[in-house]
Short mmCIF file of C-alpha atoms in Angstrom, two decimals:
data_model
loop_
_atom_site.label_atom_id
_atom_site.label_comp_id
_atom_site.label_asym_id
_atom_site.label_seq_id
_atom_site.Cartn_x
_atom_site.Cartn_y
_atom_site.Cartn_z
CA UNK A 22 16.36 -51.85 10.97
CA UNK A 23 15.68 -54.41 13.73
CA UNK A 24 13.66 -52.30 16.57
CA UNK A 25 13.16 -54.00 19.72
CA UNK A 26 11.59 -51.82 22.41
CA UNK A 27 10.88 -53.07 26.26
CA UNK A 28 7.63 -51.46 27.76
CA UNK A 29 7.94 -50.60 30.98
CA UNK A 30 4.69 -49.73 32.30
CA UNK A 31 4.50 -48.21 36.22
CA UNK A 32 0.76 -48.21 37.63
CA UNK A 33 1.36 -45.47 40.25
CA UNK A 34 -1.54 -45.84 43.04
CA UNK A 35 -2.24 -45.71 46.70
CA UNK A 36 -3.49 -49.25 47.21
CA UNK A 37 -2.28 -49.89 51.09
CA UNK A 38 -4.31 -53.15 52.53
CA UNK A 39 -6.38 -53.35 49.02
CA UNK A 40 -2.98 -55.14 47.40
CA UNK A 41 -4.16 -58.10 50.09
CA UNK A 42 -7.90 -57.70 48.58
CA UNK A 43 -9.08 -60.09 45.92
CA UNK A 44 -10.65 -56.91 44.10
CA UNK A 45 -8.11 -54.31 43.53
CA UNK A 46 -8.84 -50.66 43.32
CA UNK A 47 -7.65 -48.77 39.38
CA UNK A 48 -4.58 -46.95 39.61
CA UNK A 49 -4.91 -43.23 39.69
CA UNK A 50 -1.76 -42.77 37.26
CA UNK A 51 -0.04 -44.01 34.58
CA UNK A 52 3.27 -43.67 33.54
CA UNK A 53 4.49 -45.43 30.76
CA UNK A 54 8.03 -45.53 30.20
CA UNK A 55 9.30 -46.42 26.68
CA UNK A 56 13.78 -47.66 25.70
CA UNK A 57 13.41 -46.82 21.98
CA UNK A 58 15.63 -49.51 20.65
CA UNK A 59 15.98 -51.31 23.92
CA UNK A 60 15.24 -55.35 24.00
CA UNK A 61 16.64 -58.16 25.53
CA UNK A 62 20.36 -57.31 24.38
CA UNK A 63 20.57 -54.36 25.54
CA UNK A 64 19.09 -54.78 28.84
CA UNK A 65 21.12 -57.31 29.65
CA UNK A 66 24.43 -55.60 28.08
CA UNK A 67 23.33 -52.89 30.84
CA UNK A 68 22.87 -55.54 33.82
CA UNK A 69 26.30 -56.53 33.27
CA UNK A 70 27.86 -53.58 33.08
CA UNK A 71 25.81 -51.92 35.91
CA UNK A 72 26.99 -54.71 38.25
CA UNK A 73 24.40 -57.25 37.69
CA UNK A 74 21.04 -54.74 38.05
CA UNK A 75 18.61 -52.49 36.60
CA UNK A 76 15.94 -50.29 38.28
CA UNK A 77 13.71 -51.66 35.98
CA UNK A 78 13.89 -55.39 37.48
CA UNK A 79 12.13 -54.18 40.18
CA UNK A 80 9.04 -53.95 38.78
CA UNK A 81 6.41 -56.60 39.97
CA UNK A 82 5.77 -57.66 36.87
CA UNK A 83 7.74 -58.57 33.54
CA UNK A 84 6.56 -59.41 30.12
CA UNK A 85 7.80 -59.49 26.41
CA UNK A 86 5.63 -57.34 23.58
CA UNK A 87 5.77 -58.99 19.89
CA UNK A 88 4.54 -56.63 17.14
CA UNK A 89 4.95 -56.62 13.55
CA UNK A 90 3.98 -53.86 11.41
CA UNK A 91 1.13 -54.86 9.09
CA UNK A 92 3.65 -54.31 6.29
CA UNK A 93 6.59 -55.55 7.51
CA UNK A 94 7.73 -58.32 9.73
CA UNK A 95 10.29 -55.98 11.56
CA UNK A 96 8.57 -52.53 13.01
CA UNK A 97 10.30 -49.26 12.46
CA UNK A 98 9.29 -47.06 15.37
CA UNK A 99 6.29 -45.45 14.05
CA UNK A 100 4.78 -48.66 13.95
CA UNK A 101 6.21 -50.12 17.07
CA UNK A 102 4.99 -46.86 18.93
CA UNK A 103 1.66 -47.46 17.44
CA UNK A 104 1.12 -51.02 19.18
CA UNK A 105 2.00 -48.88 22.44
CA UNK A 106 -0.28 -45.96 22.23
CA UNK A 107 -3.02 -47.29 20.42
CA UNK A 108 -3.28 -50.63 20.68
CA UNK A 109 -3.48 -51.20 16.73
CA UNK A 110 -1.28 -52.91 14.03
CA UNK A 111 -0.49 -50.67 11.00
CA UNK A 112 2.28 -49.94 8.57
CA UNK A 113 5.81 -48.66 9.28
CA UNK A 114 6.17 -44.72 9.63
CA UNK A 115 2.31 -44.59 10.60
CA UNK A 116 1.81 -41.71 13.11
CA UNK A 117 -1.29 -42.58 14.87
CA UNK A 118 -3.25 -43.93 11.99
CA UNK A 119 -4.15 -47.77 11.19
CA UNK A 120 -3.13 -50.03 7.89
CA UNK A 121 -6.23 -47.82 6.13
CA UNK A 122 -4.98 -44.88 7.36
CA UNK A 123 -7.79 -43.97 9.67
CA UNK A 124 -7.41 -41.58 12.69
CA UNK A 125 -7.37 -44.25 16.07
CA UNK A 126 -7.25 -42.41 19.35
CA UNK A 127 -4.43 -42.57 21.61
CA UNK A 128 -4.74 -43.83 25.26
CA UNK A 129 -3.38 -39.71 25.91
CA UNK A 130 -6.22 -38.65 24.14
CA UNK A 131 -8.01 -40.91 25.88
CA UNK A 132 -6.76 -39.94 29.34
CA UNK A 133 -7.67 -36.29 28.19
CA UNK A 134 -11.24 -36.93 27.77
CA UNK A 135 -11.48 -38.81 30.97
CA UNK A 136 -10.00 -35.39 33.01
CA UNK A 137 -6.71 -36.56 33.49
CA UNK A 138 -3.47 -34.64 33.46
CA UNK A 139 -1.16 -35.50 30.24
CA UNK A 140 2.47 -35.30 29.17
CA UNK A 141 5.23 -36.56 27.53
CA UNK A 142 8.67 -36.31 27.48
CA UNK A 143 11.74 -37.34 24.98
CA UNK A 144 15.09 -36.89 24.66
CA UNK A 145 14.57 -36.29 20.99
CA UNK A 146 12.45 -34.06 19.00
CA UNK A 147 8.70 -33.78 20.45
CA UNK A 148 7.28 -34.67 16.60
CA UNK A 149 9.84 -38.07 16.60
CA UNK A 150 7.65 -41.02 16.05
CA UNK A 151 7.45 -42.37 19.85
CA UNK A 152 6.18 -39.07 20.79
CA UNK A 153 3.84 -37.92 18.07
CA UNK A 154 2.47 -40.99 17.66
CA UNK A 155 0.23 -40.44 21.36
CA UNK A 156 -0.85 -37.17 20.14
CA UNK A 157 -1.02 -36.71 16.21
CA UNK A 158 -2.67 -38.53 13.16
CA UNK A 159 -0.87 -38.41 10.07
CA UNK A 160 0.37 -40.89 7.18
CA UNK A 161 4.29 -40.75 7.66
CA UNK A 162 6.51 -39.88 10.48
CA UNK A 163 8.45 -37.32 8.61
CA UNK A 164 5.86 -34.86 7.93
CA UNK A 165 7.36 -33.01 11.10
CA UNK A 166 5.61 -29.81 10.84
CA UNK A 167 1.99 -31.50 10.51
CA UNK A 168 2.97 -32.95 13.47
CA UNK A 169 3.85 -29.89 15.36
CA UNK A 170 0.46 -28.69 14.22
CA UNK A 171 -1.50 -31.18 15.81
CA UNK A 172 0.22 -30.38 19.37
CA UNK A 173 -2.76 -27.84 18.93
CA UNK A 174 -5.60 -29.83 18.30
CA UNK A 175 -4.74 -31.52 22.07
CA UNK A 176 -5.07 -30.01 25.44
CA UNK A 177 -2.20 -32.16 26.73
CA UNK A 178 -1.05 -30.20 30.09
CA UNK A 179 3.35 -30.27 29.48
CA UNK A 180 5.69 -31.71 26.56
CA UNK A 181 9.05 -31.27 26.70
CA UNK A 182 12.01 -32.73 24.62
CA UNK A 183 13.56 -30.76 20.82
CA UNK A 184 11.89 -29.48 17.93
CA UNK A 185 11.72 -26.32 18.74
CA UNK A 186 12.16 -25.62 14.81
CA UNK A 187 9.02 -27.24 13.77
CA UNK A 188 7.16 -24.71 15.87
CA UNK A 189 8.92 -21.66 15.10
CA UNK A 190 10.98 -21.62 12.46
CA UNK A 191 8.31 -23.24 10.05
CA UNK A 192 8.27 -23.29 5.76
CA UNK A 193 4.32 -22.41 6.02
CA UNK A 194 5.77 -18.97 7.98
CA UNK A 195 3.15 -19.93 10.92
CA UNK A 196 4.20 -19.54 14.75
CA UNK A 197 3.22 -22.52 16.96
CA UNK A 198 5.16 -20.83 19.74
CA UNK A 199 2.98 -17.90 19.90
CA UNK A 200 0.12 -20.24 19.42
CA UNK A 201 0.69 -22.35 22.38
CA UNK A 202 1.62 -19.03 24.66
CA UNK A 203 -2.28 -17.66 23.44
CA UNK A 204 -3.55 -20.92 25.26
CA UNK A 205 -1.80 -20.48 28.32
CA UNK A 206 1.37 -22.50 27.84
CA UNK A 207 4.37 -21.35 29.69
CA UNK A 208 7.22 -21.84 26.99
CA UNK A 209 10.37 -22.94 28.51
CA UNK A 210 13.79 -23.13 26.42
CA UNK A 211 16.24 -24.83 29.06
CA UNK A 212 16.17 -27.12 31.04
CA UNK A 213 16.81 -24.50 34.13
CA UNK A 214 13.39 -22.43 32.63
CA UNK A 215 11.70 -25.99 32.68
CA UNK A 216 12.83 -26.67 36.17
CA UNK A 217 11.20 -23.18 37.35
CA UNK A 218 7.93 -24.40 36.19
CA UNK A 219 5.61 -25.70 39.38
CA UNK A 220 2.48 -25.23 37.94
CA UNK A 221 0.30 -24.81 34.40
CA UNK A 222 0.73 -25.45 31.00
CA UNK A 223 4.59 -26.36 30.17
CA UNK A 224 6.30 -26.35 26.65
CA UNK A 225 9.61 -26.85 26.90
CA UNK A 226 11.54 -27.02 23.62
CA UNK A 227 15.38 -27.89 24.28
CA UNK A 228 16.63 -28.02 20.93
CA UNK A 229 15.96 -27.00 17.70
CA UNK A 230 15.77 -30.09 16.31
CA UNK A 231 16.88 -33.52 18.20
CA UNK A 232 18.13 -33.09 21.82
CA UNK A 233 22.14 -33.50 22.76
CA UNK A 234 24.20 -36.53 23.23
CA UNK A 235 25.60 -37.43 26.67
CA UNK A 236 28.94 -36.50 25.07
CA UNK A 237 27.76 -33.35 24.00
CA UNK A 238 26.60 -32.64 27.41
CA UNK A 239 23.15 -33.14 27.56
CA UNK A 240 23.41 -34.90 31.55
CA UNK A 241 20.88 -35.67 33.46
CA UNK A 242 18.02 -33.12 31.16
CA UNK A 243 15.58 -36.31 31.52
CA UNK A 244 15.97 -36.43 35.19
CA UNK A 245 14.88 -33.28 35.30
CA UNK A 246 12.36 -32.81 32.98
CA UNK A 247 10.13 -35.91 34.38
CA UNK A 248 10.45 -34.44 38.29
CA UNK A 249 8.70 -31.38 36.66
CA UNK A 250 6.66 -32.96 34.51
CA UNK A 251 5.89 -35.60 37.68
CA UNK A 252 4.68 -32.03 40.26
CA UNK A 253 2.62 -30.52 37.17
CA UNK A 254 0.82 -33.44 36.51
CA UNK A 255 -0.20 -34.93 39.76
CA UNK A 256 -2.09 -31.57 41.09
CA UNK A 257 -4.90 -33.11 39.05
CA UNK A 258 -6.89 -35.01 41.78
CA UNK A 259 -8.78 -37.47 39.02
CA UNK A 260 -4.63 -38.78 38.13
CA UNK A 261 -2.53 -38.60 35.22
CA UNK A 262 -0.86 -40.07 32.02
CA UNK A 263 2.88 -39.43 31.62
CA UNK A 264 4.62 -41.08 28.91
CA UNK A 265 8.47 -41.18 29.00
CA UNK A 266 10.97 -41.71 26.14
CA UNK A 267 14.36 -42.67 26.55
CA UNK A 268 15.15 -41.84 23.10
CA UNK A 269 18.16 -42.29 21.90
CA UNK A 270 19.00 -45.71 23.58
CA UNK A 271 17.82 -46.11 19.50
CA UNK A 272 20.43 -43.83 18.23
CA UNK A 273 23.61 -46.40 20.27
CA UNK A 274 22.08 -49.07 17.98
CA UNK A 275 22.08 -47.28 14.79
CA UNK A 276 25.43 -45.55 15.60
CA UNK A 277 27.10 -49.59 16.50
CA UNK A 278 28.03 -47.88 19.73
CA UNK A 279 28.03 -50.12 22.49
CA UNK A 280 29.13 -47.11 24.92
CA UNK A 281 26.11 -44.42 23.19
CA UNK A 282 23.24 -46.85 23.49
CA UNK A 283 24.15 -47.80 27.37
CA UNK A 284 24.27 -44.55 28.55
CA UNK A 285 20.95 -43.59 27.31
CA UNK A 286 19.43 -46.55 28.64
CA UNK A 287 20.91 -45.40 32.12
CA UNK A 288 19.70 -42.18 32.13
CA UNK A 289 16.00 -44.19 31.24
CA UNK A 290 16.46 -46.91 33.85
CA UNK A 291 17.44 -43.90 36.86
#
């Protein structure tokens, strides 16, 4: 499969009259927003039928990402995630590993170590490759229940999207979910529970598997789940990394749905 992903990259930060300074302070957060499946096509595809605008062109600043896996001209998004999250080229269906299949740390891991606040969120299964691939280390993207396993070996502060089933409902008879409750996390099933969440440790599992479509009536669950994830996250005074996955702008492609894919990439681009 062709995957084209835009990065959209926000640098949240109080800069008042240092913007006019030749020396500009760091940002305090990051949020890095991620179209699975979204390039040039489908961005403009969603300018025209949005009446000639996106949210997104309002950014400051605009640039194009080329990656190739180190196996493959075209990335799947295991690799393309990769290039994202840890800066590295390795092979298609890599989850957080290079082309030797060495552990690389993730710039959430790295966030974590500097005392920031970290999150994601996904409208599709927490262990899909976007996701897991800022948080776990492991040699293919399918090996879902690894995956779930290595939510543990983080201290990232709220994760919310599906999967519920690779926590709970596991073939090794473990129970992540009671795991994650005995280090403090508040588990959340809907996205009402998620949105009664103002403080702590959040993991919010929405499906068992991979989240609704808009036509199954998923609405505005991304929304949502980044305004909580957004007043968790910034209580920590040294910042935050948020990363944010419009999922299943992906799923439109693979489906040949013109209607499917723009939909998802305006619930991303709100």
């Amino acid at each position: 499969m062709l995957r084209k992903s835009i990065l959209v990259l926000a640098l949240f930060s109080v800069f008042g009259p240092a913007l006019a300074q030749k020396k500009a302070k760091s940002p305090k957060n990051i949020i890095l927003m991620i179209g699975d499946g979204m390039g040039v096509s489908q961005i403009y595809a969603g300018m025209v039928t949005n009446h000639g605008q996106l949210n997104l062109e309002k950014f400051p600043v605009v640039g194009f990402h080329k990656n190739q896996a180190s196996n493959n001209f075209v990335t799947d998004s295991a690799a393309g995630a990769m290039a994202f999250s840890c800066g590295v080229k390795t092979y298609n269906g890599a989850i957080g590993v290079d082309a030797n299949g060495e552990a690389v740390p993730s710039i959430l891991e790295i966030a974590e170590e500097k005392g920031l606040a970290t999150g994601i969120v996904a409208t599709c299964s927490i262990t899909h490759a976007t996701p897991a691939s800022f948080i776990s280390h492991q040699a293919s993207r399918s090996l879902d229940e690894n995956i779930a396993l290595d939510f543990l070996n983080t201290d990232i502060d709220v994760f919310i999207g599906g999967g519920r089933k690779f926590f709970g409902n596991r073939t090794d008879g473990l129970n992540l979910i009671d795991s994650l409750k005995n280090r403090s996390y508040q588990i959340a099933n809907t996205i009402g529970e998620v949105q009664q969440i103002k403080s702590g440790k959040l993991a919010a599992f929405l499906a068992e598997e991979q989240q609704a479509k808009f036509s199954e009536g998923r609405g505005d669950e991304l929304v949502k789940s980044t305004e909580t994830a957004l007043n968790i996250l910034q209580t920590n005074k040294k910042g935050m990394f948020l990363m944010i996955e419009g999922s299943q702008i992906d799923w439109g492609g693979h489906a040949n749905s013109y209607a499917f894919g723009l939909k998802s990439l305006f619930h991303l681009d709100w």
